[in-house]
Amino acid sequence: MEFNKIIEGKSAEAWDIYIPNLSVDCVVFGFHDTTLKVLVTRLKEVDLWALPGGYVLKIENLKEAANRILFSRTGAENIYLQEFKVFSDLNRSDGIFDDFPDTLWNKQRFLSVGFYALVDFHHVNLVMDDFSDALEWKSIDELPDFMMDHRSIFDKALETLRRQLNHKPIGYSLLPEKFTMPELQKLYEIILAKKLNRGNFYRKMLRYDILEKLEESRKGGAHKAPDLYKFDLEKYRLALKNGLNEGW
Amino acid sequence: MEFNKIIEGKSAEAWDIYIPNLSVDCVVFGFHDTTLKVLVTRLKEVDLWALPGGYVLKIENLKEAANRILFSRTGAENIYLQEFKVFSDLNRSDGIFDDFPDTLWNKQRFLSVGFYALVDFHHVNLVMDDFSDALEWKSIDELPDFMMDHRSIFDKALETLRRQLNHKPIGYSLLPEKFTMPELQKLYEIILAKKLNRGNFYRKMLRYDILEKLEESRKGGAHKAPDLYKFDLEKYRLALKNGLNEGW
């Protein structure tokens, strides 16, 4: 079935079951091969790239909506989710559904609630939906041109991640259970968009007393096997409560 | 005109001009007499206290809606506004409009976008609207019982203010142009909900290099007149960009 038919076919049901004028867009971050990646999808036929998103059922709250949408695209549950901003510009979907009748659900004005999600890259199974012909991880340095204001939504998500790095369990949610100190440092460098001094980073991290050094080390590779760490979750959560930097 | 008639009279127009299912609630902070205060309103007849709020016109974005609502209640323009969370619980308005027909605008499910606002207490003129018989500043320690989930909205606003104290121009927005160091310290202590050491606070503030010491000092009072300061706005904004605490 062609794209237009699919959209129109779903419109009547959408008017029945969803809250009008409100959508959810998700910036899903994953960390793999020392690269921070984002999940992007391509709309069929129109060849437009977008963030995965959807609508809010009349019988669910926003977080339930975001969880349902993410589960349907990634098969992952209990994903770390953080709402960060509502995108409400009047002209945000100008030009997208021009060829459709004005009664089309998708052609209404939508204010979109942005969530960022942090997933363990290895626990995700991508699922295509009826509207898309691609769903891929892209490095944040190699993102495609996005439709509508999705680039602004991504930018704001990354800015929020940067600001919340010392307050939210961002390292814990993005890294596998066991990781090396260079991997943790790389993640911080990408999010902060700057190089960090290796010695300072190690000292600071160890002083926080939130990591547990494991007996085992990483196998393989030509160099000396690097030590493996994991988060001491109880201490980590306690430390995040006050923020990881020196407060007032 | 009685309260019910007013509500019903405005319902038909509301369906025409507003985005359905979406509202805005504002937590308006002001600082006066070394007390942090919040603007609260009382709904006529039903005797319920609420945060000032309203709906979103089809022809405006969220920030425009919040600005319009605040201007209508305070007469103040260019108020510092920060969106912080959408409140979307399914049952958040249970019991409020039970006696009205289901078609009443106000009886629909509303997801409410929370904004906090910071105002200079002296630049505000409170304006009553058709629905309320009180609009008052209350100390955050002496808030009335709120209707619906407005207490949660307030709590989340204060928590956000605390977290953003080192990133947003909170001191600048709440204090009058000229202030004393004890006033600034008091504001920080209230927001952080803890006593701060006077010497440390002075040293830290001066080290940030964001304050300008004025030639004049505060007149009146039995004690030695305290020095007056104002923010060096350019340096302040630059400092906030990276956060006022030591970062990575």
Short mmCIF file of C-alpha atoms in Angstrom, two decimals:
data_model
loop_
_atom_site.label_atom_id
_atom_site.label_comp_id
_atom_site.label_asym_id
_atom_site.label_seq_id
_atom_site.Cartn_x
_atom_site.Cartn_y
_atom_site.Cartn_z
CA MET A 1 0.00 0.00 0.00
CA GLU A 2 1.38 3.40 -0.83
CA PHE A 3 2.35 5.89 1.87
CA ASN A 4 -0.55 8.31 1.33
CA LYS A 5 -3.12 5.53 1.64
CA ILE A 6 -1.54 4.32 4.89
CA ILE A 7 -1.60 7.81 6.39
CA GLU A 8 -5.22 8.43 5.37
CA GLY A 9 -6.31 4.98 6.50
CA LYS A 10 -4.99 5.58 10.00
CA SER A 11 -6.38 9.10 10.31
CA ALA A 12 -9.95 8.18 11.35
CA GLU A 13 -8.77 5.88 14.12
CA ALA A 14 -6.26 8.48 15.29
CA TRP A 15 -9.03 11.05 15.85
CA ASP A 16 -10.77 8.52 18.09
CA ILE A 17 -7.96 7.30 20.29
CA TYR A 18 -5.38 10.06 20.66
CA ILE A 19 -5.25 13.41 22.45
CA PRO A 20 -5.50 16.00 19.65
CA ASN A 21 -2.70 18.45 18.85
CA LEU A 22 -0.14 16.68 21.01
CA SER A 23 2.73 14.43 19.96
CA VAL A 24 5.86 12.92 21.46
CA ASP A 25 9.30 12.87 19.83
CA CYS A 26 12.14 10.78 21.19
CA VAL A 27 15.86 11.38 20.96
CA VAL A 28 17.23 7.91 21.66
CA PHE A 29 20.92 7.88 22.55
CA GLY A 30 23.10 4.76 22.45
CA PHE A 31 26.88 4.40 22.92
CA HIS A 32 28.77 1.95 20.70
CA ASP A 33 32.32 1.71 19.35
CA THR A 34 33.25 4.83 21.35
CA THR A 35 30.62 6.75 19.39
CA LEU A 36 27.45 8.42 20.67
CA LYS A 37 24.61 7.47 18.35
CA VAL A 38 21.01 8.52 17.85
CA LEU A 39 18.12 6.51 16.48
CA VAL A 40 16.68 7.99 13.27
CA THR A 41 13.91 6.81 10.99
CA ARG A 42 13.05 7.59 7.39
CA LEU A 43 9.47 8.18 6.28
CA LYS A 44 8.45 6.02 3.34
CA GLU A 45 8.41 7.52 -0.14
CA VAL A 46 8.78 11.13 0.99
CA ASP A 47 12.38 10.32 1.87
CA LEU A 48 12.41 12.50 4.99
CA TRP A 49 14.43 11.63 8.09
CA ALA A 50 12.80 12.01 11.48
CA LEU A 51 13.16 11.19 15.16
CA PRO A 52 10.97 8.28 16.24
CA GLY A 53 7.73 9.63 17.64
CA GLY A 54 4.02 9.16 17.99
CA TYR A 55 0.87 10.37 19.68
CA VAL A 56 -0.59 10.23 23.19
CA LEU A 57 -3.51 7.88 23.81
CA LYS A 58 -6.47 9.34 25.66
CA ILE A 59 -5.94 6.69 28.32
CA GLU A 60 -2.24 7.20 29.08
CA ASN A 61 0.06 9.83 30.57
CA LEU A 62 3.06 11.24 28.71
CA LYS A 63 5.63 8.84 30.07
CA GLU A 64 3.44 5.87 29.21
CA ALA A 65 3.10 7.24 25.69
CA ALA A 66 6.87 7.65 25.30
CA ASN A 67 7.49 4.16 26.71
CA ARG A 68 4.94 2.60 24.36
CA ILE A 69 6.39 4.40 21.34
CA LEU A 70 9.94 3.37 22.22
CA PHE A 71 8.98 -0.23 22.94
CA SER A 72 7.28 -0.45 19.55
CA ARG A 73 10.48 0.67 17.79
CA THR A 74 13.20 -0.90 19.94
CA GLY A 75 11.61 -3.81 21.79
CA ALA A 76 13.24 -2.41 24.93
CA GLU A 77 11.43 -1.86 28.22
CA ASN A 78 12.37 0.20 31.29
CA ILE A 79 14.33 2.60 29.15
CA TYR A 80 15.75 5.65 30.94
CA LEU A 81 13.52 8.51 29.78
CA GLN A 82 13.67 12.22 30.48
CA GLU A 83 11.22 14.83 29.24
CA PHE A 84 13.09 18.00 28.33
CA LYS A 85 10.94 20.52 26.41
CA VAL A 86 7.72 21.06 24.48
CA PHE A 87 8.17 22.25 20.91
CA SER A 88 5.25 24.49 20.07
CA ASP A 89 6.14 26.77 17.15
CA LEU A 90 3.09 27.56 15.04
CA ASN A 91 4.72 26.71 11.74
CA ARG A 92 6.65 23.61 12.81
CA SER A 93 4.97 21.24 10.34
CA ASP A 94 4.48 23.67 7.46
CA GLY A 95 4.79 22.01 4.08
CA ILE A 96 4.71 18.40 5.28
CA PHE A 97 1.11 17.40 4.58
CA ASP A 98 0.13 20.03 2.00
CA ASP A 99 -1.30 17.48 -0.45
CA PHE A 100 -3.74 15.99 2.07
CA PRO A 101 -7.25 17.16 3.08
CA ASP A 102 -7.40 19.52 6.08
CA THR A 103 -9.25 16.90 8.11
CA LEU A 104 -6.26 14.56 8.04
CA TRP A 105 -5.13 13.86 11.63
CA ASN A 106 -1.49 14.43 10.79
CA LYS A 107 -2.18 17.81 9.21
CA GLN A 108 -3.37 19.39 12.46
CA ARG A 109 -1.14 21.62 14.55
CA PHE A 110 0.91 19.45 16.93
CA LEU A 111 2.82 20.58 19.98
CA SER A 112 5.46 17.94 20.55
CA VAL A 113 6.87 16.87 23.90
CA GLY A 114 10.55 16.02 23.56
CA PHE A 115 11.94 13.09 25.55
CA TYR A 116 15.50 11.88 25.49
CA ALA A 117 16.09 8.20 26.07
CA LEU A 118 19.30 6.44 27.09
CA VAL A 119 19.64 2.81 26.10
CA ASP A 120 22.23 0.12 26.40
CA PHE A 121 23.06 -0.28 22.71
CA HIS A 122 23.27 -4.06 23.02
CA HIS A 123 19.75 -4.47 24.37
CA VAL A 124 17.90 -2.98 21.45
CA ASN A 125 16.19 -4.68 18.51
CA LEU A 126 15.07 -2.20 15.90
CA VAL A 127 11.53 -2.64 14.55
CA MET A 128 10.27 -0.93 11.40
CA ASP A 129 6.71 0.44 11.37
CA ASP A 130 4.16 1.00 8.58
CA PHE A 131 5.29 4.57 7.93
CA SER A 132 9.04 4.05 7.61
CA ASP A 133 11.49 2.27 5.35
CA ALA A 134 14.57 2.82 7.50
CA LEU A 135 15.39 2.85 11.22
CA GLU A 136 19.07 3.27 11.99
CA TRP A 137 21.66 4.34 14.50
CA LYS A 138 23.63 7.36 13.29
CA SER A 139 26.63 8.96 14.94
CA ILE A 140 25.71 12.38 16.32
CA ASP A 141 28.40 13.79 14.01
CA GLU A 142 26.80 12.28 10.92
CA LEU A 143 23.10 12.97 11.29
CA PRO A 144 20.95 13.27 8.16
CA ASP A 145 18.95 16.41 7.36
CA PHE A 146 15.84 16.16 9.49
CA MET A 147 12.25 17.02 8.63
CA MET A 148 10.34 19.76 10.49
CA ASP A 149 12.09 21.00 13.68
CA HIS A 150 13.61 17.62 14.52
CA ARG A 151 17.14 19.00 14.29
CA SER A 152 16.26 21.57 16.99
CA ILE A 153 14.76 18.80 19.09
CA PHE A 154 17.98 16.81 18.81
CA ASP A 155 20.14 19.86 19.60
CA LYS A 156 18.10 20.65 22.70
CA ALA A 157 18.30 17.02 23.84
CA LEU A 158 22.09 17.00 23.59
CA GLU A 159 22.31 20.35 25.38
CA THR A 160 20.13 18.94 28.17
CA LEU A 161 22.24 15.78 28.40
CA ARG A 162 25.35 17.95 28.79
CA ARG A 163 23.77 20.02 31.55
CA GLN A 164 22.43 16.97 33.38
CA LEU A 165 25.60 14.91 33.18
CA ASN A 166 26.33 15.52 36.86
CA HIS A 167 22.74 15.04 38.04
CA LYS A 168 21.30 12.07 36.14
CA PRO A 169 22.53 8.46 35.77
CA ILE A 170 23.70 9.11 32.23
CA GLY A 171 26.90 7.05 32.31
CA TYR A 172 25.08 4.15 33.93
CA SER A 173 22.30 4.14 31.33
CA LEU A 174 24.51 4.38 28.25
CA LEU A 175 27.38 2.04 29.10
CA PRO A 176 27.26 -1.73 29.32
CA GLU A 177 27.42 -3.10 32.85
CA LYS A 178 31.21 -3.47 32.71
CA PHE A 179 33.34 -0.81 31.06
CA THR A 180 36.86 0.58 31.03
CA MET A 181 37.91 3.99 32.28
CA PRO A 182 38.87 5.11 28.73
CA GLU A 183 35.34 4.21 27.57
CA LEU A 184 33.78 6.26 30.37
CA GLN A 185 36.10 9.18 29.60
CA LYS A 186 35.26 9.00 25.89
CA LEU A 187 31.53 9.14 26.69
CA TYR A 188 32.07 12.23 28.84
CA GLU A 189 34.21 13.86 26.15
CA ILE A 190 31.56 13.32 23.48
CA ILE A 191 28.72 14.65 25.61
CA LEU A 192 30.74 17.65 26.78
CA ALA A 193 32.21 18.15 23.30
CA LYS A 194 35.73 18.63 24.63
CA LYS A 195 38.89 16.70 25.39
CA LEU A 196 39.47 15.92 29.04
CA ASN A 197 42.82 15.40 30.73
CA ARG A 198 43.21 11.68 31.40
CA GLY A 199 44.84 12.01 34.81
CA ASN A 200 42.33 14.58 36.07
CA PHE A 201 39.41 12.52 34.82
CA TYR A 202 40.64 9.37 36.61
CA ARG A 203 41.31 11.22 39.86
CA LYS A 204 37.96 12.98 39.82
CA MET A 205 36.02 9.81 39.04
CA LEU A 206 37.79 7.83 41.75
CA ARG A 207 37.30 10.64 44.28
CA TYR A 208 33.53 10.52 43.67
CA ASP A 209 33.72 6.94 44.97
CA ILE A 210 30.94 5.73 42.66
CA LEU A 211 32.87 3.09 40.70
CA GLU A 212 33.75 -0.44 41.67
CA LYS A 213 36.93 -1.89 40.17
CA LEU A 214 36.40 -5.49 39.05
CA GLU A 215 38.86 -8.37 39.42
CA GLU A 216 38.66 -9.17 35.71
CA SER A 217 40.08 -7.10 32.85
CA ARG A 218 39.14 -6.66 29.17
CA LYS A 219 40.42 -9.59 27.02
CA GLY A 220 41.90 -9.23 23.52
CA GLY A 221 43.76 -6.40 21.83
CA ALA A 222 47.48 -5.83 21.48
CA HIS A 223 47.90 -3.55 24.49
CA LYS A 224 47.91 -4.35 28.17
CA ALA A 225 44.36 -5.40 29.10
CA PRO A 226 42.59 -2.37 30.64
CA ASP A 227 40.84 -2.66 34.02
CA LEU A 228 37.09 -3.10 34.05
CA TYR A 229 34.78 -1.09 36.28
CA LYS A 230 31.09 -1.01 37.10
CA PHE A 231 28.98 1.57 38.88
CA ASP A 232 28.25 1.10 42.57
CA LEU A 233 24.62 1.95 41.96
CA GLU A 234 23.74 2.85 45.53
CA LYS A 235 26.66 5.26 45.92
CA TYR A 236 26.11 6.64 42.40
CA ARG A 237 22.47 7.51 43.06
CA LEU A 238 23.35 9.11 46.39
CA ALA A 239 26.08 11.19 44.74
CA LEU A 240 23.79 12.34 41.93
CA LYS A 241 21.27 13.63 44.45
CA ASN A 242 23.61 16.47 45.36
CA GLY A 243 25.25 16.70 41.95
CA LEU A 244 28.71 15.35 41.20
CA ASN A 245 30.45 18.69 41.29
CA GLU A 246 31.15 20.57 44.46
CA GLY A 247 27.89 22.37 45.34
CA TRP A 248 27.16 25.21 47.72
CA MET B 1 -22.95 36.51 38.11
CA GLU B 2 -22.36 33.28 39.96
CA PHE B 3 -19.30 31.17 39.38
CA ASN B 4 -21.03 28.31 37.53
CA LYS B 5 -22.66 30.70 35.05
CA ILE B 6 -19.30 32.35 34.35
CA ILE B 7 -17.63 29.00 33.68
CA GLU B 8 -20.43 27.80 31.41
CA GLY B 9 -20.63 31.13 29.60
CA LYS B 10 -16.96 30.99 28.67
CA SER B 11 -16.99 27.33 27.63
CA ALA B 12 -18.32 27.77 24.08
CA GLU B 13 -15.75 30.43 23.23
CA ALA B 14 -12.98 28.32 24.75
CA TRP B 15 -13.74 25.41 22.39
CA ASP B 16 -13.29 27.83 19.48
CA ILE B 17 -10.11 29.62 20.36
CA TYR B 18 -7.91 27.29 22.45
CA ILE B 19 -5.89 24.14 21.76
CA PRO B 20 -7.93 21.34 23.39
CA ASN B 21 -6.62 19.29 26.33
CA LEU B 22 -3.67 21.57 26.99
CA SER B 23 -3.21 24.13 29.74
CA VAL B 24 -0.43 26.20 31.28
CA ASP B 25 0.21 26.62 35.02
CA CYS B 26 2.63 29.21 36.33
CA VAL B 27 4.66 29.15 39.54
CA VAL B 28 5.49 32.82 39.97
CA PHE B 29 8.32 33.47 42.43
CA GLY B 30 9.03 36.84 44.02
CA PHE B 31 11.51 37.80 46.76
CA HIS B 32 10.45 40.31 49.40
CA ASP B 33 11.34 40.97 53.04
CA THR B 34 13.95 38.20 52.84
CA THR B 35 11.15 35.76 52.02
CA LEU B 36 10.61 33.75 48.84
CA LYS B 37 6.99 34.09 47.83
CA VAL B 38 4.68 32.49 45.30
CA LEU B 39 1.63 33.95 43.61
CA VAL B 40 -1.57 32.04 44.43
CA THR B 41 -5.16 32.62 43.44
CA ARG B 42 -8.46 31.45 44.93
CA LEU B 43 -11.31 30.26 42.73
CA LYS B 44 -14.59 32.03 43.45
CA GLU B 45 -17.19 30.29 45.58
CA VAL B 46 -15.55 26.86 45.51
CA ASP B 47 -12.89 28.26 47.84
CA LEU B 48 -10.04 26.33 46.19
CA TRP B 49 -6.50 27.72 45.93
CA ALA B 50 -4.63 27.36 42.67
CA LEU B 51 -1.59 28.50 40.73
CA PRO B 52 -2.40 31.13 38.11
CA GLY B 53 -2.93 29.41 34.78
CA GLY B 54 -4.84 29.35 31.54
CA TYR B 55 -5.09 27.84 28.10
CA VAL B 56 -3.12 28.03 24.85
CA LEU B 57 -4.63 29.98 21.95
CA LYS B 58 -4.61 28.22 18.60
CA ILE B 59 -2.56 31.13 17.26
CA GLU B 60 0.25 31.22 19.84
CA ASN B 61 3.13 29.07 21.03
CA LEU B 62 3.56 27.98 24.66
CA LYS B 63 5.79 30.84 25.74
CA GLU B 64 3.40 33.38 24.25
CA ALA B 65 0.57 31.70 26.15
CA ALA B 66 2.47 31.83 29.46
CA ASN B 67 3.45 35.47 28.86
CA ARG B 68 -0.13 36.44 28.05
CA ILE B 69 -1.48 34.66 31.13
CA LEU B 70 1.11 36.27 33.41
CA PHE B 71 0.61 39.72 31.94
CA SER B 72 -3.14 39.43 32.53
CA ARG B 73 -2.56 38.68 36.23
CA THR B 74 0.49 40.79 37.06
CA GLY B 75 0.66 43.57 34.49
CA ALA B 76 4.32 42.64 34.04
CA GLU B 77 6.02 42.10 30.69
CA ASN B 78 9.33 40.45 29.81
CA ILE B 79 9.08 38.20 32.84
CA TYR B 80 11.81 35.54 33.17
CA LEU B 81 10.01 32.29 32.25
CA GLN B 82 11.21 28.72 32.25
CA GLU B 83 9.19 25.69 31.18
CA PHE B 84 10.01 22.76 33.46
CA LYS B 85 7.60 19.82 33.06
CA VAL B 86 4.28 18.66 31.63
CA PHE B 87 1.82 17.29 34.18
CA SER B 88 -0.19 14.58 32.48
CA ASP B 89 -1.70 12.27 35.09
CA LEU B 90 -5.02 10.88 33.91
CA ASN B 91 -6.89 11.72 37.10
CA ARG B 92 -5.38 15.12 37.81
CA SER B 93 -8.67 17.04 37.70
CA ASP B 94 -10.91 14.36 39.17
CA GLY B 95 -13.72 15.77 41.28
CA ILE B 96 -13.32 19.39 40.23
CA PHE B 97 -16.11 19.81 37.65
CA ASP B 98 -18.35 16.87 38.57
CA ASP B 99 -21.54 18.98 38.65
CA PHE B 100 -21.11 20.27 35.10
CA PRO B 101 -22.11 18.69 31.76
CA ASP B 102 -19.43 16.57 30.07
CA THR B 103 -19.24 19.05 27.20
CA LEU B 104 -17.93 21.78 29.48
CA TRP B 105 -14.52 22.90 28.23
CA ASN B 106 -13.02 22.83 31.70
CA LYS B 107 -14.19 19.28 32.34
CA GLN B 108 -11.99 17.78 29.60
CA ARG B 109 -8.71 16.07 30.35
CA PHE B 110 -5.94 18.69 30.44
CA LEU B 111 -2.22 18.08 30.28
CA SER B 112 -0.65 21.11 31.87
CA VAL B 113 2.69 22.63 30.96
CA GLY B 114 4.42 23.98 34.08
CA PHE B 115 6.37 27.23 33.82
CA TYR B 116 8.18 28.94 36.62
CA ALA B 117 8.45 32.70 36.48
CA LEU B 118 10.84 34.98 38.34
CA VAL B 119 9.70 38.54 38.92
CA ASP B 120 11.03 41.61 40.64
CA PHE B 121 8.47 41.85 43.45
CA HIS B 122 8.27 45.63 43.15
CA HIS B 123 7.31 45.61 39.48
CA VAL B 124 4.11 43.64 39.81
CA ASN B 125 0.52 44.86 40.02
CA LEU B 126 -1.88 42.04 40.82
CA VAL B 127 -5.06 41.85 38.72
CA MET B 128 -8.06 39.74 39.67
CA ASP B 129 -9.90 37.87 36.92
CA ASP B 130 -13.54 36.73 36.53
CA PHE B 131 -12.89 33.34 38.11
CA SER B 132 -11.09 34.37 41.28
CA ASP B 133 -11.77 36.31 44.46
CA ALA B 134 -8.20 36.38 45.73
CA LEU B 135 -4.72 36.75 44.20
CA GLU B 136 -1.93 36.95 46.77
CA TRP B 137 1.75 36.46 47.48
CA LYS B 138 2.32 33.68 50.00
CA SER B 139 5.61 32.67 51.57
CA ILE B 140 6.70 29.25 50.28
CA ASP B 141 6.58 28.09 53.92
CA GLU B 142 2.95 29.11 54.32
CA LEU B 143 1.23 27.93 51.17
CA PRO B 144 -2.49 27.08 51.28
CA ASP B 145 -3.81 23.63 50.38
CA PHE B 146 -3.90 23.58 46.59
CA MET B 147 -6.52 22.11 44.25
CA MET B 148 -5.70 19.27 41.84
CA ASP B 149 -1.96 18.56 41.49
CA HIS B 150 -0.90 22.18 41.96
CA ARG B 151 1.14 21.32 45.05
CA SER B 152 3.20 18.86 42.96
CA ILE B 153 3.62 21.51 40.29
CA PHE B 154 4.94 23.95 42.91
CA ASP B 155 7.26 21.31 44.43
CA LYS B 156 8.72 20.47 41.03
CA ALA B 157 9.21 24.16 40.24
CA LEU B 158 11.18 24.72 43.45
CA GLU B 159 13.25 21.59 42.83
CA THR B 160 14.04 22.87 39.32
CA LEU B 161 14.95 26.31 40.66
CA ARG B 162 17.38 24.65 43.10
CA ARG B 163 19.00 22.59 40.36
CA GLN B 164 19.28 25.54 37.98
CA LEU B 165 20.62 28.05 40.50
CA ASN B 166 24.10 27.82 38.98
CA HIS B 167 22.94 27.88 35.34
CA LYS B 168 20.13 30.44 35.08
CA PRO B 169 19.99 34.14 36.00
CA ILE B 170 17.90 33.40 39.09
CA GLY B 171 19.50 35.90 41.46
CA TYR B 172 19.33 38.62 38.84
CA SER B 173 15.64 38.00 38.11
CA LEU B 174 14.46 37.88 41.71
CA LEU B 175 16.46 40.66 43.36
CA PRO B 176 16.01 44.39 42.84
CA GLU B 177 18.74 46.04 40.79
CA LYS B 178 20.74 46.96 43.92
CA PHE B 179 21.04 44.52 46.80
CA THR B 180 23.22 43.67 49.76
CA MET B 181 25.32 40.54 50.13
CA PRO B 182 23.17 39.31 53.07
CA GLU B 183 20.10 39.59 50.83
CA LEU B 184 21.76 37.55 48.09
CA GLN B 185 22.90 34.96 50.63
CA LYS B 186 19.40 34.74 52.11
CA LEU B 187 17.93 34.10 48.65
CA TYR B 188 20.42 31.28 48.05
CA GLU B 189 19.72 29.79 51.47
CA ILE B 190 15.97 29.74 50.87
CA ILE B 191 16.26 28.16 47.43
CA LEU B 192 18.81 25.59 48.59
CA ALA B 193 16.91 25.06 51.87
CA LYS B 194 20.07 25.20 53.96
CA LYS B 195 22.21 27.63 55.93
CA LEU B 196 25.39 28.77 54.19
CA ASN B 197 28.56 29.91 55.87
CA ARG B 198 28.79 33.70 55.51
CA GLY B 199 32.51 33.87 54.85
CA ASN B 200 32.48 31.06 52.28
CA PHE B 201 29.51 32.56 50.50
CA TYR B 202 31.19 35.98 50.21
CA ARG B 203 34.45 34.50 48.99
CA LYS B 204 32.77 32.28 46.42
CA MET B 205 30.55 35.06 45.09
CA LEU B 206 33.46 37.47 44.78
CA ARG B 207 35.63 34.82 43.10
CA TYR B 208 32.98 34.35 40.43
CA ASP B 209 33.60 37.99 39.52
CA ILE B 210 29.96 38.61 38.55
CA LEU B 211 29.10 41.34 41.07
CA GLU B 212 29.86 45.01 40.94
CA LYS B 213 30.26 46.80 44.27
CA LEU B 214 28.54 50.18 44.24
CA GLU B 215 29.82 53.40 45.80
CA GLU B 216 26.60 53.91 47.74
CA SER B 217 25.41 51.84 50.72
CA ARG B 218 21.98 51.03 52.14
CA LYS B 219 20.57 53.92 54.21
CA GLY B 220 18.65 53.56 57.49
CA GLY B 221 18.75 50.91 60.22
CA ALA B 222 20.71 50.89 63.44
CA HIS B 223 23.70 48.90 62.17
CA LYS B 224 26.52 49.96 59.95
CA ALA B 225 25.08 50.54 56.47
CA PRO B 226 25.75 47.38 54.37
CA ASP B 227 27.44 47.67 50.98
CA LEU B 228 25.25 47.55 47.90
CA TYR B 229 26.00 45.38 44.87
CA LYS B 230 24.58 44.84 41.43
CA PHE B 231 25.18 42.12 38.87
CA ASP B 232 27.65 42.76 36.09
CA LEU B 233 25.20 41.33 33.58
CA GLU B 234 27.73 40.59 30.85
CA LYS B 235 30.07 38.68 33.15
CA TYR B 236 27.12 36.97 34.86
CA ARG B 237 25.70 35.61 31.62
CA LEU B 238 29.10 34.43 30.49
CA ALA B 239 29.67 32.65 33.82
CA LEU B 240 26.25 30.98 33.70
CA LYS B 241 27.04 29.53 30.30
CA ASN B 242 29.52 27.15 31.87
CA GLY B 243 27.75 26.89 35.20
CA LEU B 244 28.92 28.69 38.31
CA ASN B 245 30.49 25.65 39.91
CA GLU B 246 33.70 24.16 38.75
CA GLY B 247 32.84 21.95 35.77
CA TRP B 248 34.75 19.20 33.99
#
